[in-house]
Coordinates of C-alpha atoms in Angstrom, one line a residue:
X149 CA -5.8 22.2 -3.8
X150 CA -7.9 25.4 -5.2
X151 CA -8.2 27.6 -1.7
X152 CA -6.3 28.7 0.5
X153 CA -5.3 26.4 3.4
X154 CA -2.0 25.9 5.3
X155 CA -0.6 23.0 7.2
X156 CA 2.7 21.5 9.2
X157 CA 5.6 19.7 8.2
X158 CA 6.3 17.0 10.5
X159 CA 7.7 13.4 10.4
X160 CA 6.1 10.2 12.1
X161 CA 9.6 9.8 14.3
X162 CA 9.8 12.9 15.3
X163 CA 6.4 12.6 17.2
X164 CA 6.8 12.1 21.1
X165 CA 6.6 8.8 22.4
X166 CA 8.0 6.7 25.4
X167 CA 9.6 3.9 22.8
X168 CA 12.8 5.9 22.0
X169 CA 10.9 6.7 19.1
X170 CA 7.5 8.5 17.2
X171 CA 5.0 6.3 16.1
X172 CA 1.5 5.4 15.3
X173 CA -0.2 5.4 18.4
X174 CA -2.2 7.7 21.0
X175 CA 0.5 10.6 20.2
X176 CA -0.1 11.0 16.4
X177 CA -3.8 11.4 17.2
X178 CA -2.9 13.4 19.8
X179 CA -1.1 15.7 16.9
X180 CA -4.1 15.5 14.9
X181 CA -5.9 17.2 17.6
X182 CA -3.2 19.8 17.6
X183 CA -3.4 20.7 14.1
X184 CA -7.5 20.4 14.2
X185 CA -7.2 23.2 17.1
X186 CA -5.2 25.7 14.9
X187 CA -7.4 24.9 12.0
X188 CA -4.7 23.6 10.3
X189 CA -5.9 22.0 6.6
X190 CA -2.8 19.9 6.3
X191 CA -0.1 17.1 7.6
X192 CA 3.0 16.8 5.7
X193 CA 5.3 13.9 6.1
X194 CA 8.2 12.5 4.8
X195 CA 8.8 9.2 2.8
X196 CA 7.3 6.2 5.5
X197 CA 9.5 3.3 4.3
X198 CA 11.8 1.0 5.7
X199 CA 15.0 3.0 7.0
X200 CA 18.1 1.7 8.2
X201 CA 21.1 2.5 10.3
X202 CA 23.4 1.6 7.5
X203 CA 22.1 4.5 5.2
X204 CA 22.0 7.1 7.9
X205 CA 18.3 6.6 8.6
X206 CA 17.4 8.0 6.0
X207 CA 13.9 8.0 4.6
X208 CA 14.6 8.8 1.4
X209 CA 17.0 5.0 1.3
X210 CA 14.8 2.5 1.8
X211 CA 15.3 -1.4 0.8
X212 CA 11.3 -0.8 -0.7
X213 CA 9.6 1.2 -2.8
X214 CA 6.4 0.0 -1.4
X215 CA 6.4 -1.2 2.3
X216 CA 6.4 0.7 5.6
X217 CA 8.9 0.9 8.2
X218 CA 8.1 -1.2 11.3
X219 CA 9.9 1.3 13.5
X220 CA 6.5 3.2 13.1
X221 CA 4.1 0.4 14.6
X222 CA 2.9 1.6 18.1
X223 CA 3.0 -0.7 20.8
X224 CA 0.4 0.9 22.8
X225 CA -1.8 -0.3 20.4
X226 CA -0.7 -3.2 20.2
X227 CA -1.4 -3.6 23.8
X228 CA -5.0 -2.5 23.2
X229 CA -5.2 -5.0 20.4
X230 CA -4.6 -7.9 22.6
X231 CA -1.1 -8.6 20.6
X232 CA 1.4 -7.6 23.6
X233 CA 0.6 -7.2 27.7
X234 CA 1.9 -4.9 30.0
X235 CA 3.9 -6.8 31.5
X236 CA 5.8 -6.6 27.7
X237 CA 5.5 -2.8 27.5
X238 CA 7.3 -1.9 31.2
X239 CA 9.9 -4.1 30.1
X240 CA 11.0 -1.9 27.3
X241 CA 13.8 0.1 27.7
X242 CA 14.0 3.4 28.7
X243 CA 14.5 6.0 25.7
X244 CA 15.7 9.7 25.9
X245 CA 13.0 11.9 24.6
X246 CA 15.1 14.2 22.6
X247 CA 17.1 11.9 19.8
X248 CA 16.5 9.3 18.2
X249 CA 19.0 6.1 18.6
X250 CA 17.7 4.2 15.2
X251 CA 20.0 0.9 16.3
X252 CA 18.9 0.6 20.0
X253 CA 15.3 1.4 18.6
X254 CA 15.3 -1.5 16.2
X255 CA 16.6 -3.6 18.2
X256 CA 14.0 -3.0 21.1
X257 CA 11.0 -3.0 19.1
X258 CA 12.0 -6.0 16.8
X259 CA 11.9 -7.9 19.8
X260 CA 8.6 -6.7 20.8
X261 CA 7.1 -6.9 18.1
X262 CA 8.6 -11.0 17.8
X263 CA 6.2 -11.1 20.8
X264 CA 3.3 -9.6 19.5
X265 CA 3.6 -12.1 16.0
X266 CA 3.9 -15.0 18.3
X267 CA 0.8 -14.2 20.3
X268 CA -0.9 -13.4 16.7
X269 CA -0.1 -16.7 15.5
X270 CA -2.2 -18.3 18.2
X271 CA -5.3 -17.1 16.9
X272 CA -7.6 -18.7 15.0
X273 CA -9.3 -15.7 13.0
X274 CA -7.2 -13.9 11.1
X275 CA -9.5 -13.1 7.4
X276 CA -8.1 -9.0 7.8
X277 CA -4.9 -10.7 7.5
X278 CA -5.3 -12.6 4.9
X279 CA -6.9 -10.3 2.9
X280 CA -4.2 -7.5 3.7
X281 CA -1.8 -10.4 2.2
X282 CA -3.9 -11.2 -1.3
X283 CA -4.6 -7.2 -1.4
X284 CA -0.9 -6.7 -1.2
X285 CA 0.4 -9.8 -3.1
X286 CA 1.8 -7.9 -6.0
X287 CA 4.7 -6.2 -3.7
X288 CA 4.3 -8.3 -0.5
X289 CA 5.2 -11.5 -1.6
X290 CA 8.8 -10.1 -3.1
X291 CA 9.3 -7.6 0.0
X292 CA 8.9 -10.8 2.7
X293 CA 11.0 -12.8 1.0
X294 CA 14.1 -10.1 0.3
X295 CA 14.0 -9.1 3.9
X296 CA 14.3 -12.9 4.9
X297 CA 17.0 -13.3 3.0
X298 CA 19.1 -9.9 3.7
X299 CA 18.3 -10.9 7.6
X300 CA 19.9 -15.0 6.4
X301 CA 22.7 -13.9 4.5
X302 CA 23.7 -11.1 7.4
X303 CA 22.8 -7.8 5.8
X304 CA 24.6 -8.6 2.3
X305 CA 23.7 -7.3 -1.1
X306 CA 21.0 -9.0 -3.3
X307 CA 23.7 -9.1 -6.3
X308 CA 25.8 -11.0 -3.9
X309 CA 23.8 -13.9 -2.6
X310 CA 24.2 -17.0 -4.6
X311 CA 23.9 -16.8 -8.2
X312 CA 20.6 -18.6 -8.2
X313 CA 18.9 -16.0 -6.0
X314 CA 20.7 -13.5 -7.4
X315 CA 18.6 -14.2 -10.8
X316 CA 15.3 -15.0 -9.1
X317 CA 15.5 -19.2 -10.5
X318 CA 11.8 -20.3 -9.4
X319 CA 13.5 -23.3 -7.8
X320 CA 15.5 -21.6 -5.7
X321 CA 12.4 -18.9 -5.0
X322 CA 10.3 -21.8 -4.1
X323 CA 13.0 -23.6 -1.6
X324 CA 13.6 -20.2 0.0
X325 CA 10.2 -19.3 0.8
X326 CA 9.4 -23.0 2.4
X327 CA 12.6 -22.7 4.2
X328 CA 12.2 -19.4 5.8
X329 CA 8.5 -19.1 5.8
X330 CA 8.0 -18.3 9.6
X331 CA 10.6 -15.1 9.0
X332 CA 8.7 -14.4 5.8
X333 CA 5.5 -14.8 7.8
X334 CA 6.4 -12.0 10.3
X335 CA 7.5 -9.8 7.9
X336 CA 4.1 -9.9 6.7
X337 CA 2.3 -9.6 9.6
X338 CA 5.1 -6.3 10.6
X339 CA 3.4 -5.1 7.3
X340 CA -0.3 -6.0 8.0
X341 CA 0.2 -4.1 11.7
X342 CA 1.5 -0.8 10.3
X343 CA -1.1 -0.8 7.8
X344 CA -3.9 -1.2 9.6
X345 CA -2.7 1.3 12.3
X346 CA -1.8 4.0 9.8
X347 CA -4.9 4.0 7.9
X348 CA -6.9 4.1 11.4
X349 CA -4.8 7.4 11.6
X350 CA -5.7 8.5 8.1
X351 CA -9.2 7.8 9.1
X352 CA -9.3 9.9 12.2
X353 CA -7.3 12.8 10.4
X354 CA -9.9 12.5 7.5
X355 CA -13.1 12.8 9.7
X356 CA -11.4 15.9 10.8
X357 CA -10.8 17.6 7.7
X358 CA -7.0 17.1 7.8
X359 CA -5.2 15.7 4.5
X360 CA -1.8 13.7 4.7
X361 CA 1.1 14.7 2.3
X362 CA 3.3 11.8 1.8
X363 CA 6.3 12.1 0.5
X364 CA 7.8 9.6 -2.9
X365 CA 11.3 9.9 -3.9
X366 CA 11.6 9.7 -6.9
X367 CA 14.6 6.6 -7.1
X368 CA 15.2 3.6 -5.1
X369 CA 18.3 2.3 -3.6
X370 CA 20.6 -0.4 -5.5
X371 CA 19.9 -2.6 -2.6
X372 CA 16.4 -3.0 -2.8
X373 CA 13.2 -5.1 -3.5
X374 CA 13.0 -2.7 -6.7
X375 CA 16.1 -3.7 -7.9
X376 CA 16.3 -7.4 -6.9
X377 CA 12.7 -8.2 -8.8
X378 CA 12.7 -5.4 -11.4
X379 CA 16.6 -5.2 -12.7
X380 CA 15.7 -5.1 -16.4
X381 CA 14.1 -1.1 -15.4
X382 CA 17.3 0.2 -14.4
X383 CA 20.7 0.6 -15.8
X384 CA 22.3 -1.8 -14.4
X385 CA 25.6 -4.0 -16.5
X386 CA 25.5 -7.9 -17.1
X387 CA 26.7 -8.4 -13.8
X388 CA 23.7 -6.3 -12.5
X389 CA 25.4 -3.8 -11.1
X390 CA 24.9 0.1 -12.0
X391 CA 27.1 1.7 -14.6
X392 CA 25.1 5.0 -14.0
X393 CA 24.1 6.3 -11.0
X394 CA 21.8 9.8 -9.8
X395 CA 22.5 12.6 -8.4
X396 CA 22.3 16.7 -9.0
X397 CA 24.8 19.0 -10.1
X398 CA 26.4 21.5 -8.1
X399 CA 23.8 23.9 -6.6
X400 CA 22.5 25.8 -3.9
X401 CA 22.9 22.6 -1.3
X402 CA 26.7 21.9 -2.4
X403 CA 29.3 22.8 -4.3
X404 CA 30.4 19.4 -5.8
X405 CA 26.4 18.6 -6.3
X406 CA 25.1 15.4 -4.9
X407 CA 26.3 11.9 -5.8
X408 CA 23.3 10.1 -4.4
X409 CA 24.4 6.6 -6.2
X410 CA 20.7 5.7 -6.9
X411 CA 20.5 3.5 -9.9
X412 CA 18.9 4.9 -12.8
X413 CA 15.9 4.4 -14.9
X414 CA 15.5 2.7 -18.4
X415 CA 12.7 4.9 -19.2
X416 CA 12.7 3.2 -22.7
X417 CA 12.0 0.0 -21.1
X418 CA 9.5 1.2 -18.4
X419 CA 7.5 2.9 -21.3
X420 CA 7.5 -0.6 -23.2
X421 CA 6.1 -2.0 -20.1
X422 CA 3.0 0.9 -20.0
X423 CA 5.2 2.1 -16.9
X424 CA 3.8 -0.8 -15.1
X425 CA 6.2 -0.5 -11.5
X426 CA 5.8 3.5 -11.4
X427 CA 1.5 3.1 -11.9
X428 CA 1.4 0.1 -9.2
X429 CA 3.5 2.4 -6.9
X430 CA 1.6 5.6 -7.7
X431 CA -1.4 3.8 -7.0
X432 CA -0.1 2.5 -3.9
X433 CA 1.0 6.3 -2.9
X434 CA -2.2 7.5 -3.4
X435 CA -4.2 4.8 -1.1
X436 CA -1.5 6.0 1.6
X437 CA -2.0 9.2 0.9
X438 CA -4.1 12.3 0.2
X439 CA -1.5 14.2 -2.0
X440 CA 1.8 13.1 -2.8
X441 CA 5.5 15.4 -3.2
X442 CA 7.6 13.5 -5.5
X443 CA 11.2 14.4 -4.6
X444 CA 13.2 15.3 -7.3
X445 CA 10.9 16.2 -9.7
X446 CA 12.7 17.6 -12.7
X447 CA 14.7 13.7 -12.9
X448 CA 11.2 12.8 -14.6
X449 CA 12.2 15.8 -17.4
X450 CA 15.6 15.3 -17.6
X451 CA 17.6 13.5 -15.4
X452 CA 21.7 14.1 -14.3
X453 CA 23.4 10.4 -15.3
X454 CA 26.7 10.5 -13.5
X455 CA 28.9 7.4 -14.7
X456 CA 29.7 5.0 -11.8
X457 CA 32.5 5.0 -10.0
X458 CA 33.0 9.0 -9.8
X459 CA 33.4 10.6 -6.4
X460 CA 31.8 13.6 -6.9
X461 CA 28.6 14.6 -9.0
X462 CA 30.7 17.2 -11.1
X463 CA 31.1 14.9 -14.1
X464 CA 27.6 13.9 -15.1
X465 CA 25.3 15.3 -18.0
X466 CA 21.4 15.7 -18.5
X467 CA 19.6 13.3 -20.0
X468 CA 15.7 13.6 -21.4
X469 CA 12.8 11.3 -19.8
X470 CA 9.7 10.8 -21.2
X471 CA 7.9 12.9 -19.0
X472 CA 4.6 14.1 -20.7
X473 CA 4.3 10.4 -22.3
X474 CA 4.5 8.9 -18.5
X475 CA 2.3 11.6 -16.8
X476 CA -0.5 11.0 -20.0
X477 CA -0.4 7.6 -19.1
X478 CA -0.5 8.5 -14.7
X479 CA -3.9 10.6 -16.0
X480 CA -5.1 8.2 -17.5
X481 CA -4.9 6.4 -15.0
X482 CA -5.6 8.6 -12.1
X483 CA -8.0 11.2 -13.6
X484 CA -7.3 13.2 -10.3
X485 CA -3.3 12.9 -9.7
X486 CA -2.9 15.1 -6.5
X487 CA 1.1 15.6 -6.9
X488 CA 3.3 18.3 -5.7
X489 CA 6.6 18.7 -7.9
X490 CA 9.7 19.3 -5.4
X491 CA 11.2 21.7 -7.5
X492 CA 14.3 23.3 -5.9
X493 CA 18.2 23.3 -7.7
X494 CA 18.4 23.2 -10.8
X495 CA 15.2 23.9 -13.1
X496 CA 15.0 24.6 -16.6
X497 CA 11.9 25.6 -19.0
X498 CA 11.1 21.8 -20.0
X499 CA 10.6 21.7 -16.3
X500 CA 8.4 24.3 -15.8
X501 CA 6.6 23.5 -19.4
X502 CA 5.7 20.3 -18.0
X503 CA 4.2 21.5 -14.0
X504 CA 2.9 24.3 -15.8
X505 CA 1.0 21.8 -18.4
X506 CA 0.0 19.2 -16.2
X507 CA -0.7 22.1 -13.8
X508 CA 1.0 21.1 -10.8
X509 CA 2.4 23.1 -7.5
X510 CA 5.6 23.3 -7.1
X511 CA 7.5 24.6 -3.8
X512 CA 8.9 27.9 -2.6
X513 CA 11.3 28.2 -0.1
X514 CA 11.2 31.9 1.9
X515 CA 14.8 30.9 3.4
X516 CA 16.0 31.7 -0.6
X517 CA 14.5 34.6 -0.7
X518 CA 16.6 37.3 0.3
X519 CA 19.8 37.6 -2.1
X520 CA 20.7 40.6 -4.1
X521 CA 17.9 39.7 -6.6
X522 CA 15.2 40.4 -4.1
X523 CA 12.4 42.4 -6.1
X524 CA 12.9 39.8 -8.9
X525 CA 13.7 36.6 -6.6
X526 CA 11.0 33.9 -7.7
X527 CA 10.6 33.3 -4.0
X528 CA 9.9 36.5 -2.5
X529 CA 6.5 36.7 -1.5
X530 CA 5.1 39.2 -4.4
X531 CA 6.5 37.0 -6.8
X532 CA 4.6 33.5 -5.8
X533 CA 2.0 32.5 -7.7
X534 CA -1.6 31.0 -6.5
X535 CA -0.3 27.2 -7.6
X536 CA 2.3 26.8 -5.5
X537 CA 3.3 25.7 -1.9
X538 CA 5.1 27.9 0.1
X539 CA 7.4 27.0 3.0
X540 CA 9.5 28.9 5.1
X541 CA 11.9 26.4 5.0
X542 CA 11.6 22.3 5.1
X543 CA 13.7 19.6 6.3
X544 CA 16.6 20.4 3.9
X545 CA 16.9 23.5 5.5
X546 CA 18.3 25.0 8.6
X547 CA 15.6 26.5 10.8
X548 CA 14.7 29.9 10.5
X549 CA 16.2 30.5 13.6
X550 CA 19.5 28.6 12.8
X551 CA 19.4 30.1 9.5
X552 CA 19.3 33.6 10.9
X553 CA 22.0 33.1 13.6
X554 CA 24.3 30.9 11.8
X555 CA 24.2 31.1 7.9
X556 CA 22.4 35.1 7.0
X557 CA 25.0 36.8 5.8
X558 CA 24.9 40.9 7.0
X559 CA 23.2 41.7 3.9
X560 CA 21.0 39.5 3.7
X561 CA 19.4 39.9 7.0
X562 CA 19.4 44.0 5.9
X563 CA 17.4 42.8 2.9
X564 CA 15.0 41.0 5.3
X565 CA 14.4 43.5 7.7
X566 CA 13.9 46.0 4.5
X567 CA 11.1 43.8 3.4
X568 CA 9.6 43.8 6.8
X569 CA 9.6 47.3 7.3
X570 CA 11.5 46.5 10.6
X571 CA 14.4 44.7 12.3
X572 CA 13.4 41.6 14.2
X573 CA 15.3 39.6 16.9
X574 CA 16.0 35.7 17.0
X575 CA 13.1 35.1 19.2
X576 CA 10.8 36.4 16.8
X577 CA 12.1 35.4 13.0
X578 CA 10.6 32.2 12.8
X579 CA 7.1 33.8 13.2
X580 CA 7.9 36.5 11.1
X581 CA 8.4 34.0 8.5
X582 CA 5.7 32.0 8.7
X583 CA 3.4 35.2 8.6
X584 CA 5.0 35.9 5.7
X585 CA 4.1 32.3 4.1
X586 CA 0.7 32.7 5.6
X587 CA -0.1 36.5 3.9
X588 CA 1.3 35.3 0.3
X589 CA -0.6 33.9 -2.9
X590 CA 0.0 31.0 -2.5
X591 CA -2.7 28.3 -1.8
X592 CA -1.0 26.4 0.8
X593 CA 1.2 27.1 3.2
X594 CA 3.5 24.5 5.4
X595 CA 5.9 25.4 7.9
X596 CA 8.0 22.5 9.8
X597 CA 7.0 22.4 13.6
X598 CA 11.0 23.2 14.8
X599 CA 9.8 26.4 13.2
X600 CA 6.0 26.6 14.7
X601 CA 8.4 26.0 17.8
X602 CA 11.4 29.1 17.0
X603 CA 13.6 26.4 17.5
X604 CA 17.2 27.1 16.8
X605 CA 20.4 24.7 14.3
X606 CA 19.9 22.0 17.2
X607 CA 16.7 21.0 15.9
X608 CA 17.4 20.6 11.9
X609 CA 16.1 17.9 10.5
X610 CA 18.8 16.9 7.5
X611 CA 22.2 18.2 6.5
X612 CA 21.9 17.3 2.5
X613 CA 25.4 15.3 1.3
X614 CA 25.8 14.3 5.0
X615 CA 25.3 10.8 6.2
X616 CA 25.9 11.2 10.5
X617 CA 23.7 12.9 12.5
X618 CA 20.6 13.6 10.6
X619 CA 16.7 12.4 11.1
X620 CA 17.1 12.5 15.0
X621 CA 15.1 15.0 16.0
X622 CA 12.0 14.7 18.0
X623 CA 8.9 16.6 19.5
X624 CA 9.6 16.7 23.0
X625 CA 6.4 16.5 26.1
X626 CA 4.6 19.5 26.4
X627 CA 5.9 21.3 23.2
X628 CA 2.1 21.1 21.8
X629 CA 0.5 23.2 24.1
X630 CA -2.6 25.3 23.8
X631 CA -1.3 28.5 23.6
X632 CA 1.1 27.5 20.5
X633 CA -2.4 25.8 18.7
X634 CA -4.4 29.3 19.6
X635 CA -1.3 31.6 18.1
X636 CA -1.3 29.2 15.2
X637 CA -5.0 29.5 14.8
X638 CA -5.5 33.1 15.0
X639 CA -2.5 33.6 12.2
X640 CA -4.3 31.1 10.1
X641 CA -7.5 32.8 10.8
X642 CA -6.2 36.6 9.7
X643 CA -4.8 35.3 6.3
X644 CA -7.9 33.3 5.4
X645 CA -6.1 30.0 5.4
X646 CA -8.6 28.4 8.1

């Protein structure tokens, strides 16, 4: 990421769609078209694994490090695949357009996509399958399995299935797998149909000059894959359950910080292992994507260990990672490591020393830029830096609009308007902002499409240490037209990011 180029921040669900839900299919090509139009460089998504209702939807809990969510798989290709009629398609239900109900989603499209595995078990030739399968082995084999037994055992923790599952006994691997192989089987072939639509899409958006920016956090949940086959990499007690968990210290997104109860790392094990799991799922990010943001950056410098049990993230302290000993050995690896570090809360030099080393962008966020600091704020536009991303705001964030009518304080939309040179109503500020992204240093700039859009607090994305709510929103029909792609363009044109 040397020149200039800018790009838009939007997730797969929140892509329009019939199915209650975005997805794979003719629409995310048809956004691809959208971006090519405004000579857009760049798509940014967030994390593409397995969500559930149970963790607020969130992308960034997933039961795997390593698979995709289902929820994803278009069924309009599946219909031109021969895997589902139409008859099956008009009987799906009808969705509203505007949220996203993750439950009555699943459940519809599970049932679907039952149909679709039972017509694909009829055919005889099936060698992309298999070879998706032995491709995959490494993480598929585990993944199938766990979700046949979370689905058997009625949503209950791995740590709380019978002891002899619990602890991964071969014997009791073995028995499993022949007894649930048809469930394990379609778990599979859920797998083998997202892949194979979403690197069709990665195709069509490379042919067309547009780069995907996935999106890794940086832990996994305690009720996951991860944890189930790799316990020995994480702090977990004799009875395999944590005894520290993650989370950040107070900052600008809360007060109390952020207990996010992800179990921790034991970097001193991972580094005895060559950090084996972390370069099979870096590789595995890189083959998804073109460039990869790794949320939470600074936990691979030091990392804020909160004891279990606390309610609050007020009582944890920082402790070092190996950082510059794991990213030698990601190089080495991956002579060309395309990573952006999310760097927002809390950042100290080792931090900095590090991206700065290793060279890589970090993010700005323009919504932080206008407190009483202003000529000295490190993300004010004169103060970016060429190796950087830049963002009016992302999916942590309030729009700009929202932020402007429902958070700016008095003097801090005086401050903006200073910098502007004029004042500017709420029908114009999210423009105003993304012209300022557009004019800075910084090599790339992404702005979220509920901001290409001036949409207002309705249309946020995530409230951070909230759990109702969040990950609903969605692109709604005629929102991408040609006059929003030809103002786009032209902006993009007059700062040389086209």
């Amino acid at each position: 990421m040397k020149r200039r180029g800018s790009g838009v921040l939007l997730h797969v669900p929140s892509l329009h769609s019939r199915f209650g839900i975005g997805d794979l299919g003719p629409q995310a090509f048809r956004f691809v078209d959208f971006l090519v139009d405004a000579k857009q460089s760049f798509w940014q998504i967030l994390p593409l694994n397995p969500i559930e209702p149970a963790y607020g939807s969130s992308p960034y809990h997933s039961i795997s490090a390593f698979a995709c969510s289902s929820l994803f798989i278009s069924p309009e290709l599946l219909l031109q695949d021969g895997l589902l009629n139409d008859e099956d398609i008009m009987s799906y239900p009808v969705f509203s357009y505007d949220r996203i109900d993750y439950a009555a989603v699943i459940s519809s499209k599970r049932e679907l996509f039952f149909m679709a595995y039972q017509n694909f078990k009829k055919r005889t030739e099936k060698y992309d399958y298999r070879k998706f399968c032995q491709e995959n082995s490494v993480w598929l084999d585990d993944y199938s399995l766990f979700a046949a037994l979370k689905s058997h055992y009625n949503g209950k923790t791995w740590s709380d299935w019978p002891p002899e599952l619990r602890d991964r006994e071969n014997e009791a691997l073995e028995s499993a797998a022949t007894e649930f192989h048809d469930r394990i089987d379609f778990e599979k072939f859920l797998q083998y149909i997202f892949f194979t639509q979403w690197f069709s899409l990665k195709q069509y958006c490379g042919e067309r000059g547009i780069q995907i920016i996935g999106d890794m956090p940086i832990y996994v949940q305690y009720d996951s894959v991860d944890l189930w086959t790799h316990p020995e990499v994480f702090k977990l007690n004799e009875a395999k359950k944590p005894y520290a968990v993650a989370g950040v210290p107070p900052d600008y997104f809360s007060k109390t910080g952020q207990l996010w109860g992800n179990p921790l790392y034991r970097w001193d094990v991972l580094k005895d292992t060559g950090y084996r799991w972390w370069v099979q799922r870096t590789k595995h990010a890189l083959k998804l994507f073109d460039m990869v943001r790794i949320d939470h950056f600074r936990g691979l410098v030091g990392y804020w260990e909160i004891p279990a049990g606390e309610k609050t993230a007020m009582n944890g302290k920082w402790i070092e990672a190996p950082a510059e000993d794991f990213l030698m050995t990601l190089l080495r690896k991956f002579p060309y490591l395309p990573v952006i570090a999310e760097d927002l809360g809390v950042i100290t030099p080792d931090v900095r020393e590090i991206m700065s080393r290793f060279e890589l962008p970090g993010m700005k966020i323009l919504l932080f830029a206008f407190g009483d600091d202003l000529s000295t704020n490190p993300y004010i536009p004169h103060n970016l830096a060429k190796n950087c991303i830049v963002y009016p705001g992302t999916h942590d964030n309030n729009t700009v609009k929202g932020w402007f009518e429902n958070e700016a304080a008095p003097e801090e939309k005086e401050r903006l308007f200073q910098y502007l040179g004029r004042e500017v109503s709420n029908e114009d500020i999210s423009w105003e902002f993304i012209r300022m992204a557009m004019m800075s240093v910084a090599n790339l700039a992404v702005t979220s499409m509920q901001d290409i859009l001036n949409l207002g607090e309705e249309a946020r994305m995530n409230r951070p240490a909230t759990t109702q709510g969040n990950w609903q929103w969605r692109l709604l029909p005629g929102q991408l037209s040609i006059q929003l792609s030809k103002k786009l363009r032209q902006m993009t044109e007059i700062y040389g990011r086209a």
